[in-house]
C-alpha cells in the first residue's frame, strides 16, 4: 500500500504526540522523584537518576534534552521541584547544580548511544542495557567524587 501525504502527516502527528506525552511524563516523574531522598552529605541521593535513565530509554535525544531542560527551567523559576522541595536559581548554583545540569547531558547521551547501537545491528536489549550501564557508570563517578 502506497503512503499518501495525509497518512504520513497522521503518523508524524501521532509520533509527536507520543513523544510530547512521554517527555511531559518524564518531567513529572523527575519532580516527584526529587522528594524521595536519602540525605548523605551535601548532595542527597534521590530516585531522579533512575528517571534520567528511563528518559534515555523512552525518548529520542532531542526530546530527552527538552524534558531535562523544562525540568531545570521549572526549578530555576522557583517551583519546588528539586530535592528536598527546593527551587530557584540558587539551587542550580549550589553543590547539587552540577548533578542537575548533568541530567540534561546524561539523558540525551544515553538515548543517542542506544540509538547508535541499534543502528549498528545490536539487539534492542543489548542497546538498552549498554546505554543504562554507561549512564550509571558516569553517574557513579560523579557521586564517588563528591565523597571524601
Short mmCIF file of C-alpha atoms in Angstrom, two decimals:
data_model
loop_
_atom_site.label_atom_id
_atom_site.label_comp_id
_atom_site.label_asym_id
_atom_site.label_seq_id
_atom_site.Cartn_x
_atom_site.Cartn_y
_atom_site.Cartn_z
CA UNK A 1 0.00 0.00 0.00
CA UNK A 2 1.41 3.35 -1.03
CA UNK A 3 1.56 6.06 1.56
CA UNK A 4 -0.09 9.35 0.93
CA UNK A 5 0.86 12.73 2.38
CA UNK A 6 -2.19 12.52 4.65
CA UNK A 7 -1.10 9.15 6.03
CA UNK A 8 2.45 10.41 6.58
CA UNK A 9 1.26 13.53 8.38
CA UNK A 10 -1.00 11.47 10.66
CA UNK A 11 1.89 9.16 11.50
CA UNK A 12 4.15 12.14 12.19
CA UNK A 13 1.47 13.83 14.28
CA UNK A 14 0.88 10.63 16.24
CA UNK A 15 4.62 10.24 16.91
CA UNK A 16 4.94 13.87 18.03
CA UNK A 17 2.00 13.43 20.37
CA UNK A 18 3.57 10.28 21.83
CA UNK A 19 6.95 11.98 22.23
CA UNK A 20 5.44 15.07 23.85
CA UNK A 21 3.40 12.95 26.25
CA UNK A 22 6.40 10.82 27.20
CA UNK A 23 8.56 13.92 27.74
CA UNK A 24 5.87 15.51 29.93
CA UNK A 25 5.62 12.32 31.99
CA UNK A 26 9.40 12.25 32.42
CA UNK A 27 9.35 15.86 33.68
CA UNK A 28 6.57 14.93 36.13
CA UNK A 29 8.43 11.85 37.33
CA UNK A 30 11.61 13.88 37.82
CA UNK A 31 9.74 16.35 40.00
CA UNK A 32 8.08 13.64 42.08
CA UNK A 33 11.24 11.53 42.42
CA UNK A 34 13.10 14.53 43.88
CA UNK A 35 11.02 14.17 47.04
CA UNK A 36 12.28 10.62 47.68
CA UNK A 37 15.70 11.34 49.16
CA UNK A 38 18.38 9.75 51.28
CA UNK A 39 20.30 12.63 52.88
CA UNK A 40 24.02 11.86 52.54
CA UNK A 41 26.33 14.84 52.83
CA UNK A 42 25.65 17.95 50.81
CA UNK A 43 24.23 16.09 47.81
CA UNK A 44 21.21 13.90 48.69
CA UNK A 45 20.65 10.63 46.87
CA UNK A 46 17.32 10.69 45.02
CA UNK A 47 15.40 8.50 42.63
CA UNK A 48 15.98 11.08 39.92
CA UNK A 49 18.90 9.15 38.44
CA UNK A 50 16.53 6.28 37.65
CA UNK A 51 14.15 8.69 35.93
CA UNK A 52 17.02 10.09 33.86
CA UNK A 53 17.86 6.53 32.78
CA UNK A 54 14.19 5.95 31.99
CA UNK A 55 14.21 9.11 29.88
CA UNK A 56 17.11 7.79 27.83
CA UNK A 57 15.19 4.57 27.20
CA UNK A 58 11.88 6.24 26.29
CA UNK A 59 12.87 9.42 24.49
CA UNK A 60 14.92 10.32 21.45
CA UNK A 61 17.88 12.61 22.23
CA UNK A 62 16.14 15.86 21.27
CA UNK A 63 13.14 15.08 23.41
CA UNK A 64 15.40 13.98 26.29
CA UNK A 65 17.16 17.37 26.19
CA UNK A 66 13.79 19.13 26.04
CA UNK A 67 12.41 17.21 29.02
CA UNK A 68 15.51 17.85 31.15
CA UNK A 69 15.53 21.50 30.06
CA UNK A 70 11.90 22.01 31.04
CA UNK A 71 12.60 20.43 34.42
CA UNK A 72 15.62 22.69 35.01
CA UNK A 73 13.71 25.79 33.90
CA UNK A 74 10.83 24.93 36.22
CA UNK A 75 13.24 24.64 39.14
CA UNK A 76 15.19 27.76 38.19
CA UNK A 77 11.91 29.68 38.04
CA UNK A 78 11.34 28.83 41.69
CA UNK A 79 8.99 25.85 41.53
CA UNK A 80 9.86 23.37 44.31
CA UNK A 81 10.88 20.51 42.00
CA UNK A 82 14.45 19.93 43.20
CA UNK A 83 15.50 17.58 46.01
CA UNK A 84 14.00 18.47 49.36
CA UNK A 85 11.28 20.61 47.79
CA UNK A 86 13.73 23.35 46.85
CA UNK A 87 13.58 25.61 43.85
CA UNK A 88 15.24 28.71 42.48
CA UNK A 89 18.39 29.59 40.60
CA UNK A 90 20.43 29.31 43.81
CA UNK A 91 19.97 25.53 43.80
CA UNK A 92 21.50 25.33 40.32
CA UNK A 93 24.42 27.47 41.50
CA UNK A 94 24.91 25.34 44.63
CA UNK A 95 26.57 21.97 45.25
CA UNK A 96 23.76 19.98 43.58
CA UNK A 97 23.73 22.15 40.45
CA UNK A 98 26.29 20.04 38.63
CA UNK A 99 24.19 16.93 39.10
CA UNK A 100 21.06 18.67 37.91
CA UNK A 101 22.77 20.04 34.82
CA UNK A 102 24.32 16.61 34.30
CA UNK A 103 20.79 15.24 33.84
CA UNK A 104 20.48 17.36 30.69
CA UNK A 105 23.68 15.77 29.38
CA UNK A 106 23.22 12.16 30.52
CA UNK A 107 19.70 11.54 29.18
CA UNK A 108 20.37 12.53 25.54
CA UNK A 109 23.79 10.85 25.53
CA UNK A 110 22.28 7.59 26.79
CA UNK A 111 19.48 7.89 24.26
CA UNK A 112 21.92 8.60 21.44
CA UNK A 113 24.10 5.65 22.44
CA UNK A 114 21.08 3.37 22.49
CA UNK A 115 20.00 4.52 19.01
CA UNK A 116 23.54 4.22 17.61
CA UNK A 117 23.87 0.67 18.91
CA UNK A 118 20.51 -0.30 17.40
CA UNK A 119 21.56 1.12 14.03
CA UNK A 120 24.85 -0.75 14.37
CA UNK A 121 22.99 -4.05 14.42
CA UNK A 122 22.79 -4.74 18.14
CA UNK A 123 19.58 -6.10 19.60
CA UNK A 124 17.22 -3.78 21.47
CA UNK A 125 18.10 -5.44 24.78
CA UNK A 126 21.85 -5.11 24.27
CA UNK A 127 21.48 -1.46 23.21
CA UNK A 128 19.27 -0.63 26.21
CA UNK A 129 21.46 -2.40 28.76
CA UNK A 130 24.64 -0.82 27.37
CA UNK A 131 23.11 2.66 27.50
CA UNK A 132 21.93 2.14 31.08
CA UNK A 133 25.32 0.82 32.21
CA UNK A 134 27.09 3.77 30.60
CA UNK A 135 24.79 6.25 32.36
CA UNK A 136 25.11 4.53 35.74
CA UNK A 137 28.88 4.35 35.37
CA UNK A 138 29.08 8.07 34.58
CA UNK A 139 26.75 8.89 37.49
CA UNK A 140 28.66 6.71 39.95
CA UNK A 141 31.87 8.56 39.08
CA UNK A 142 30.18 11.88 39.90
CA UNK A 143 28.77 10.52 43.17
CA UNK A 144 32.01 8.90 44.33
CA UNK A 145 33.92 12.11 43.53
CA UNK A 146 31.66 14.07 45.89
CA UNK A 147 32.53 11.95 48.93
CA UNK A 148 35.95 12.15 50.64
#
